[in-house]
Short mmCIF file of N, CA and C in Angstrom, two decimals:
data_model
loop_
_atom_site.label_atom_id
_atom_site.label_comp_id
_atom_site.label_asym_id
_atom_site.label_seq_id
_atom_site.Cartn_x
_atom_site.Cartn_y
_atom_site.Cartn_z
N MET A 30 10.85 3.62 -6.66
CA MET A 30 12.00 4.39 -6.23
C MET A 30 13.32 3.61 -6.78
N GLN A 31 14.32 4.18 -7.14
CA GLN A 31 15.58 3.73 -7.66
C GLN A 31 16.29 3.12 -6.27
N VAL A 32 17.23 2.23 -6.53
CA VAL A 32 18.13 1.66 -5.45
C VAL A 32 18.99 2.71 -5.00
N VAL A 33 19.55 3.60 -5.76
CA VAL A 33 20.39 4.64 -5.29
C VAL A 33 19.49 5.47 -4.20
N ALA A 34 18.42 5.91 -4.56
CA ALA A 34 17.75 6.68 -3.71
C ALA A 34 17.43 6.12 -2.33
N VAL A 35 17.05 4.75 -2.52
CA VAL A 35 16.68 3.88 -1.29
C VAL A 35 17.98 3.94 -0.31
N GLU A 36 19.17 3.61 -0.95
CA GLU A 36 20.28 3.53 -0.22
C GLU A 36 20.80 4.94 0.38
N GLN A 37 20.55 6.19 -0.29
CA GLN A 37 20.72 7.35 0.06
C GLN A 37 19.81 7.80 1.38
N GLY A 38 18.52 7.28 1.37
CA GLY A 38 17.68 7.53 2.36
C GLY A 38 17.87 6.72 3.49
N ALA A 39 18.46 5.73 3.37
CA ALA A 39 18.70 4.77 4.44
C ALA A 39 19.95 5.14 5.12
N SER A 40 20.90 5.82 4.26
CA SER A 40 22.23 6.32 4.90
C SER A 40 21.75 7.43 5.76
N LEU A 41 20.90 8.28 5.29
CA LEU A 41 20.66 9.50 6.04
C LEU A 41 19.92 9.21 7.28
N LEU A 42 18.91 8.09 7.29
CA LEU A 42 18.20 7.72 8.55
C LEU A 42 19.34 7.18 9.43
N ARG A 43 20.18 6.39 9.10
CA ARG A 43 21.17 5.75 9.99
C ARG A 43 22.12 6.86 10.50
N ALA A 44 22.48 7.75 9.77
CA ALA A 44 23.43 8.89 10.32
C ALA A 44 22.67 9.61 11.29
N LEU A 45 21.40 10.00 11.06
CA LEU A 45 20.76 10.83 12.17
C LEU A 45 20.63 9.93 13.52
N THR A 46 20.35 8.50 13.28
CA THR A 46 20.49 7.75 14.56
C THR A 46 21.81 7.81 15.17
N GLU A 47 22.82 7.50 14.38
CA GLU A 47 24.21 7.72 15.01
C GLU A 47 24.46 8.86 15.65
N ALA A 48 24.11 10.17 15.11
CA ALA A 48 24.40 11.27 15.67
C ALA A 48 23.46 11.68 16.93
N GLY A 49 22.54 10.87 17.21
CA GLY A 49 21.76 11.01 18.34
C GLY A 49 20.70 11.91 18.20
N VAL A 50 20.22 12.14 16.90
CA VAL A 50 19.13 13.07 16.56
C VAL A 50 17.86 12.20 16.90
N THR A 51 17.11 13.01 17.81
CA THR A 51 15.82 12.30 18.29
C THR A 51 14.54 12.94 17.71
N ALA A 52 14.74 14.12 16.64
CA ALA A 52 13.67 14.64 15.93
C ALA A 52 12.79 13.54 15.38
N LYS A 53 11.58 13.94 15.06
CA LYS A 53 10.76 13.10 14.23
C LYS A 53 11.38 13.18 12.75
N ARG A 54 10.97 11.87 12.14
CA ARG A 54 11.58 11.81 10.89
C ARG A 54 10.55 11.61 9.82
N CYS A 55 10.09 12.72 9.01
CA CYS A 55 9.10 12.81 8.07
C CYS A 55 9.70 12.49 6.65
N ILE A 56 9.24 11.35 6.26
CA ILE A 56 9.81 11.00 4.89
C ILE A 56 8.94 11.53 3.62
N THR A 57 9.55 12.04 2.74
CA THR A 57 8.80 12.50 1.47
C THR A 57 7.82 11.51 0.97
N PRO A 58 6.78 12.03 0.61
CA PRO A 58 5.65 11.05 0.10
C PRO A 58 6.10 10.18 -1.01
N GLY A 59 5.71 8.72 -0.88
CA GLY A 59 6.13 7.92 -1.86
C GLY A 59 7.38 7.07 -1.48
N ALA A 60 8.19 7.76 -0.57
CA ALA A 60 9.55 7.22 -0.38
C ALA A 60 9.73 6.22 0.79
N LEU A 61 8.71 6.31 1.71
CA LEU A 61 8.79 5.31 2.83
C LEU A 61 8.24 4.05 2.25
N THR A 62 9.20 3.21 1.72
CA THR A 62 8.90 2.00 1.09
C THR A 62 9.35 0.89 1.95
N PRO A 63 8.89 -0.46 1.64
CA PRO A 63 9.42 -1.53 2.56
C PRO A 63 10.94 -1.65 2.23
N GLN A 64 11.31 -1.23 0.93
CA GLN A 64 12.91 -1.37 0.61
C GLN A 64 13.64 -0.33 1.46
N LEU A 65 13.04 0.93 1.81
CA LEU A 65 13.85 1.79 2.64
C LEU A 65 13.94 1.41 4.00
N ILE A 66 12.65 0.88 4.46
CA ILE A 66 12.67 0.32 5.94
C ILE A 66 13.67 -0.68 6.18
N THR A 67 13.65 -1.70 5.08
CA THR A 67 14.72 -2.80 5.25
C THR A 67 16.16 -2.39 5.33
N ALA A 68 16.25 -1.42 4.20
CA ALA A 68 17.82 -0.94 4.15
C ALA A 68 18.25 -0.16 5.32
N ALA A 69 17.33 0.75 5.89
CA ALA A 69 17.72 1.63 7.20
C ALA A 69 17.56 0.67 8.48
N GLY A 70 17.04 -0.40 8.49
CA GLY A 70 16.82 -1.14 9.85
C GLY A 70 16.23 -0.35 10.78
N ALA A 71 16.77 -0.50 12.03
CA ALA A 71 16.15 0.01 13.21
C ALA A 71 15.98 1.59 13.12
N SER A 72 16.98 2.29 12.25
CA SER A 72 16.93 3.59 12.09
C SER A 72 15.73 4.26 11.55
N SER A 73 14.88 3.28 10.92
CA SER A 73 13.62 3.78 10.33
C SER A 73 12.50 3.71 11.33
N GLU A 74 12.73 3.26 12.49
CA GLU A 74 11.61 3.13 13.55
C GLU A 74 11.09 4.63 13.83
N GLY A 75 9.73 4.67 13.85
CA GLY A 75 8.98 5.92 13.95
C GLY A 75 9.04 6.70 12.90
N ALA A 76 9.65 6.57 11.72
CA ALA A 76 9.48 7.32 10.61
C ALA A 76 8.13 7.57 10.05
N ILE A 77 7.68 8.55 9.68
CA ILE A 77 6.16 8.81 9.05
C ILE A 77 6.23 9.50 7.80
N SER A 78 5.19 9.43 7.07
CA SER A 78 5.04 9.90 5.89
C SER A 78 3.54 10.06 5.58
N GLN A 79 3.30 10.41 4.31
CA GLN A 79 1.79 10.70 3.89
C GLN A 79 2.01 10.51 2.44
N ASP A 80 0.79 10.29 1.91
CA ASP A 80 0.72 10.02 0.42
C ASP A 80 -0.53 10.52 -0.01
N ASN A 81 -0.78 10.67 -1.37
CA ASN A 81 -1.95 11.11 -1.95
C ASN A 81 -2.92 9.90 -2.50
N TRP A 82 -4.12 10.03 -2.24
CA TRP A 82 -5.04 9.03 -2.74
C TRP A 82 -5.72 9.57 -3.93
N THR A 83 -5.86 8.52 -4.88
CA THR A 83 -6.47 9.05 -6.21
C THR A 83 -7.70 7.87 -6.46
N SER A 84 -8.71 8.53 -6.87
CA SER A 84 -9.89 7.71 -7.28
C SER A 84 -9.57 6.86 -8.72
N ASP A 85 -8.61 7.26 -9.30
CA ASP A 85 -8.50 6.66 -10.64
C ASP A 85 -7.87 5.37 -10.58
N LEU A 86 -7.43 5.03 -9.50
CA LEU A 86 -6.70 3.73 -9.38
C LEU A 86 -7.88 2.62 -9.59
N ASN A 87 -7.86 1.75 -10.77
CA ASN A 87 -9.01 0.78 -11.05
C ASN A 87 -8.69 -0.56 -10.54
N ASN A 88 -9.13 -0.64 -9.14
CA ASN A 88 -9.05 -2.03 -8.56
C ASN A 88 -10.15 -2.17 -7.52
N ALA A 89 -10.53 -3.44 -7.28
CA ALA A 89 -11.58 -3.60 -6.31
C ALA A 89 -11.34 -3.14 -4.89
N GLU A 90 -10.12 -2.92 -4.47
CA GLU A 90 -10.08 -2.20 -3.16
C GLU A 90 -10.15 -0.83 -3.06
N ASN A 91 -9.74 -0.24 -4.11
CA ASN A 91 -9.95 1.20 -4.25
C ASN A 91 -11.26 1.66 -4.46
N ARG A 92 -11.96 0.96 -5.33
CA ARG A 92 -13.39 1.17 -5.49
C ARG A 92 -14.20 1.12 -4.27
N ARG A 93 -13.96 0.00 -3.33
CA ARG A 93 -14.52 -0.22 -2.12
C ARG A 93 -14.33 0.79 -1.24
N PHE A 94 -13.07 1.33 -1.11
CA PHE A 94 -12.72 2.55 -0.24
C PHE A 94 -13.53 3.67 -0.76
N GLY A 95 -13.41 4.10 -1.88
CA GLY A 95 -14.18 5.14 -2.54
C GLY A 95 -15.73 5.17 -2.05
N GLU A 96 -16.34 4.02 -2.28
CA GLU A 96 -17.74 3.76 -1.86
C GLU A 96 -17.91 4.05 -0.43
N LEU A 97 -17.08 3.45 0.47
CA LEU A 97 -17.31 3.62 1.79
C LEU A 97 -17.01 5.03 2.44
N PHE A 98 -15.94 5.71 1.85
CA PHE A 98 -15.72 6.92 2.12
C PHE A 98 -16.83 8.01 1.79
N ARG A 99 -17.44 7.78 0.53
CA ARG A 99 -18.53 8.55 0.14
C ARG A 99 -19.70 8.39 0.97
N ALA A 100 -20.11 7.14 1.33
CA ALA A 100 -21.13 6.95 1.97
C ALA A 100 -21.10 7.50 3.49
N ARG A 101 -19.98 7.54 4.11
CA ARG A 101 -19.64 7.93 5.34
C ARG A 101 -19.70 9.55 5.41
N PHE A 102 -18.86 10.07 4.52
CA PHE A 102 -18.67 11.56 4.63
C PHE A 102 -19.47 12.40 3.65
N LYS A 103 -20.32 11.67 2.80
CA LYS A 103 -21.28 12.37 1.78
C LYS A 103 -20.33 13.16 0.69
#
Protein backbone atom coordinates (compact mmCIF):
# COMPACT_ATOMS: atom_id res chain seq x y z
CA MET A 1 0.00 0.00 0.00
CA GLN A 2 1.34 3.39 -0.91
CA VAL A 3 1.89 6.05 1.72
CA VAL A 4 -0.78 8.30 0.15
CA ALA A 5 -3.43 5.58 0.43
CA VAL A 6 -2.46 4.92 4.05
CA GLU A 7 -2.86 8.58 4.96
CA GLN A 8 -6.15 8.85 3.05
CA GLY A 9 -7.52 5.82 4.90
CA ALA A 10 -6.28 7.13 8.23
CA SER A 11 -7.83 10.54 7.54
CA LEU A 12 -11.16 8.90 6.76
CA LEU A 13 -11.11 6.83 9.95
CA ARG A 14 -10.21 9.90 12.03
CA ALA A 15 -12.96 11.97 10.35
CA LEU A 16 -15.55 9.28 11.08
CA THR A 17 -14.51 9.22 14.73
CA GLU A 18 -14.52 13.01 15.01
CA ALA A 19 -18.00 13.12 13.45
CA GLY A 20 -19.27 10.67 16.07
CA VAL A 21 -20.04 7.91 13.58
CA THR A 22 -20.34 4.66 15.52
CA ALA A 23 -21.03 2.31 12.60
CA LYS A 24 -18.73 -0.65 11.98
CA ARG A 25 -15.69 0.12 9.87
CA CYS A 26 -15.05 -2.57 7.28
CA ILE A 27 -11.78 -1.89 5.49
CA THR A 28 -11.02 -2.99 1.91
CA PRO A 29 -9.20 -6.35 1.74
CA GLY A 30 -5.47 -5.87 1.97
CA ALA A 31 -5.70 -2.29 3.27
CA LEU A 32 -5.96 -2.90 7.02
CA THR A 33 -2.22 -2.86 7.58
CA PRO A 34 -0.03 -2.03 10.58
CA GLN A 35 0.81 1.24 8.80
CA LEU A 36 -2.88 2.20 8.55
CA ILE A 37 -3.51 1.29 12.19
CA THR A 38 -0.52 3.35 13.30
CA ALA A 39 -1.52 6.34 11.17
CA ALA A 40 -5.18 6.25 12.27
CA GLY A 41 -4.38 5.63 15.93
CA ALA A 42 -7.39 5.07 18.19
CA SER A 43 -9.73 5.72 15.25
CA SER A 44 -8.81 2.29 13.87
CA GLU A 45 -10.11 0.53 16.99
CA GLY A 46 -12.66 -2.10 16.03
CA ALA A 47 -12.01 -1.87 12.28
CA ILE A 48 -12.43 -5.19 10.50
CA SER A 49 -11.36 -6.60 7.18
CA GLN A 50 -11.00 -9.86 5.34
CA ASP A 51 -8.52 -11.19 2.89
CA ASN A 52 -8.17 -14.09 0.54
CA TRP A 53 -5.95 -17.09 1.17
CA THR A 54 -3.99 -18.76 -1.57
CA SER A 55 -2.31 -22.13 -1.57
CA ASP A 56 0.33 -20.74 -3.97
CA LEU A 57 2.31 -18.96 -1.26
CA ASN A 58 5.38 -21.16 -0.90
CA ASN A 59 6.52 -21.04 2.72
CA ALA A 60 6.44 -23.49 5.63
CA GLU A 61 3.61 -21.77 7.51
CA ASN A 62 1.34 -21.73 4.48
CA ARG A 63 2.04 -25.37 3.64
CA ARG A 64 1.33 -26.38 7.25
CA PHE A 65 -1.93 -24.43 7.27
CA GLY A 66 -3.00 -26.11 4.03
CA GLU A 67 -2.19 -29.56 5.41
CA LEU A 68 -4.08 -28.94 8.65
CA PHE A 69 -7.07 -27.45 6.83
CA ARG A 70 -7.31 -30.39 4.40
CA ALA A 71 -6.96 -32.89 7.25
CA ARG A 72 -9.74 -31.27 9.24
CA PHE A 73 -12.21 -30.41 6.48
CA LYS A 74 -11.35 -33.06 3.86
